[in-house]
CSV table of C-alpha atoms in Angstrom, one decimal:
chain,number,residue,atom,x,y,z
A,1,MET,CA,93.0,121.7,119.0
A,2,ALA,CA,90.9,118.7,117.8
A,3,LYS,CA,87.2,119.6,116.8
A,4,ILE,CA,84.2,117.6,118.4
A,5,THR,CA,83.8,116.0,114.5
A,6,GLU,CA,86.8,114.2,115.1
A,7,LEU,CA,85.7,112.4,118.0
A,8,SER,CA,84.1,108.9,117.6
A,9,GLU,CA,80.3,108.7,117.9
A,10,SER,CA,80.5,107.6,121.5
A,11,GLU,CA,82.5,110.4,122.8
A,12,GLN,CA,81.0,113.0,120.7
A,13,ARG,CA,77.5,111.7,122.6
A,14,LEU,CA,79.1,112.4,125.9
A,15,VAL,CA,80.4,116.0,125.1
A,16,GLU,CA,76.5,116.6,123.8
A,17,ALA,CA,75.5,115.4,127.2
A,18,ALA,CA,77.8,117.5,128.8
A,19,ALA,CA,76.8,120.3,127.0
A,20,HIS,CA,73.3,119.9,127.9
A,21,ALA,CA,73.6,119.4,131.6
A,22,ARG,CA,75.5,122.6,131.2
A,23,SER,CA,72.5,124.2,130.5
A,24,PHE,CA,71.3,123.3,134.3
A,25,SER,CA,73.9,125.2,135.8
A,26,TYR,CA,73.4,127.1,138.9
A,27,SER,CA,76.1,129.4,139.0
A,28,PRO,CA,74.7,133.0,140.2
A,29,TYR,CA,77.8,134.0,141.9
A,30,SER,CA,80.6,133.2,139.4
A,31,HIS,CA,78.1,133.1,136.2
A,32,PHE,CA,80.9,130.0,135.2
A,33,ALA,CA,78.4,127.5,133.8
A,34,VAL,CA,80.1,123.9,133.4
A,35,GLY,CA,78.6,120.7,132.4
A,36,ALA,CA,80.1,117.4,132.6
A,37,ALA,CA,79.2,113.7,131.5
A,38,VAL,CA,80.4,110.3,132.3
A,39,MET,CA,80.3,106.8,130.4
A,40,THR,CA,80.2,103.6,132.1
A,41,SER,CA,81.6,100.3,130.4
A,42,ASP,CA,78.2,99.6,129.4
A,43,GLY,CA,77.5,102.7,127.7
A,44,GLU,CA,75.3,104.5,130.1
A,45,ILE,CA,75.7,108.0,130.3
A,46,TYR,CA,75.3,110.2,133.6
A,47,SER,CA,76.0,113.8,133.6
A,48,GLY,CA,76.1,117.0,136.0
A,49,CYS,CA,76.5,120.4,136.3
A,50,ASN,CA,78.3,122.7,138.8
A,51,ILE,CA,76.1,123.9,141.7
A,52,GLU,CA,77.0,127.0,143.4
A,53,ASN,CA,76.8,128.0,147.0
A,54,GLN,CA,77.4,131.3,148.4
A,55,ALA,CA,79.7,129.5,150.7
A,56,TYR,CA,82.1,128.4,147.6
A,57,SER,CA,83.6,125.4,149.8
A,58,VAL,CA,80.1,123.6,149.7
A,59,THR,CA,80.1,124.4,145.8
A,60,ASN,CA,80.1,120.8,143.7
A,61,CYS,CA,81.6,120.8,140.3
A,62,ALA,CA,80.1,119.4,137.5
A,63,GLU,CA,82.5,116.7,137.1
A,64,ARG,CA,81.8,115.6,140.5
A,65,THR,CA,78.1,116.1,140.4
A,66,ALA,CA,78.7,113.5,137.2
A,67,ILE,CA,80.5,110.9,138.8
A,68,PHE,CA,78.5,111.0,142.1
A,69,ASN,CA,75.3,110.8,139.7
A,70,ALA,CA,76.7,107.4,138.3
A,71,VAL,CA,78.0,106.1,141.5
A,72,SER,CA,74.7,106.7,143.2
A,73,GLU,CA,73.0,104.4,140.6
A,74,GLY,CA,75.5,101.7,141.3
A,75,HIS,CA,78.0,102.6,138.4
A,76,ASP,CA,81.5,102.9,139.5
A,77,ASP,CA,82.9,101.3,136.3
A,78,ILE,CA,83.4,105.1,134.6
A,79,THR,CA,85.6,104.6,131.6
A,80,LEU,CA,85.5,108.2,129.9
A,81,LEU,CA,84.7,111.6,131.4
A,82,ALA,CA,83.8,114.8,129.5
A,83,VAL,CA,83.6,118.2,130.7
A,84,ILE,CA,82.9,121.7,128.9
A,85,ALA,CA,82.5,125.3,129.3
A,86,ASP,CA,82.4,128.6,127.5
A,87,THR,CA,86.4,129.1,127.9
A,88,PRO,CA,88.6,130.1,125.0
A,89,ALA,CA,90.4,126.7,125.1
A,90,PRO,CA,89.2,123.4,126.3
A,91,THR,CA,88.4,123.3,130.1
A,92,ALA,CA,90.3,121.3,132.5
A,93,PRO,CA,88.9,119.7,135.5
A,94,CYS,CA,90.2,121.4,139.1
A,95,GLY,CA,92.5,119.6,141.3
A,96,ALA,CA,89.5,118.2,143.5
A,97,CYS,CA,88.0,116.9,140.7
A,98,ARG,CA,91.1,115.4,139.5
A,99,GLN,CA,91.5,113.7,142.7
A,100,VAL,CA,87.7,112.2,142.2
A,101,ILE,CA,88.5,111.3,138.7
A,102,ALA,CA,91.5,109.0,140.1
A,103,GLU,CA,89.6,107.9,142.9
A,104,PHE,CA,87.3,106.2,140.0
A,105,GLY,CA,90.2,104.9,138.1
A,106,ILE,CA,88.4,107.1,134.7
A,107,PRO,CA,91.0,107.0,132.5
A,108,ASN,CA,90.3,109.3,129.8
A,109,ILE,CA,88.9,113.2,130.3
A,110,ILE,CA,87.5,114.8,127.3
A,111,MET,CA,88.2,118.6,128.0
A,112,ALA,CA,85.5,120.8,125.7
A,113,ASN,CA,84.5,124.1,125.1
A,114,THR,CA,81.4,125.7,123.6
A,115,MET,CA,83.3,126.7,120.3
A,116,GLY,CA,83.8,122.9,119.5
A,117,ASP,CA,87.4,122.6,120.4
A,118,VAL,CA,88.2,119.6,122.4
A,119,LYS,CA,91.2,117.6,123.8
A,120,VAL,CA,91.7,114.3,125.2
A,121,VAL,CA,94.0,113.6,128.3
A,122,THR,CA,94.5,110.5,130.7
A,123,ILE,CA,94.1,111.3,133.9
A,124,ASP,CA,97.9,110.4,134.4
A,125,GLU,CA,98.6,113.4,132.7
A,126,LEU,CA,96.4,115.4,134.5
A,127,LEU,CA,97.2,114.4,138.1
A,128,PRO,CA,100.7,112.4,137.7
A,129,ALA,CA,101.0,111.7,141.4
A,130,ALA,CA,97.5,111.1,142.6
A,131,PHE,CA,96.8,109.7,146.3
A,132,GLY,CA,95.6,106.3,146.0
A,133,ALA,CA,94.6,103.5,148.0
A,134,GLU,CA,98.1,102.1,147.8
A,135,ASP,CA,99.2,105.5,149.9
A,136,MET,CA,96.9,104.5,153.2
A,137,LYS,CA,99.0,101.4,153.6
């Protein structure tokens, strides 16, 4: 695995923002704290954490929280997403988050863990047959 120190300065800042967001995780049921952060085309960073609910289906993942945070502030030009959790290997977004990442055309995803391991992948690698606008014609 690549280490955080091998990322560019802006990529490292994004992983650090995701790690900070993780500290706000509301995960009293799973105890699985996740943080995420997105970077817009103009370098703005928006972060989010996972927010659980006793009814698991209304839980919101960190990745979607970060994306929705950016979009709610008028930014749908997201170029990069980072996600981090305390896992043995870099953590990957769930299926629902992958679809939202595809919806906003976020091309690159940094998957990280709290030990400093990272893996950079594309959305096409994570969700090769994403449902998109062209499927609704």
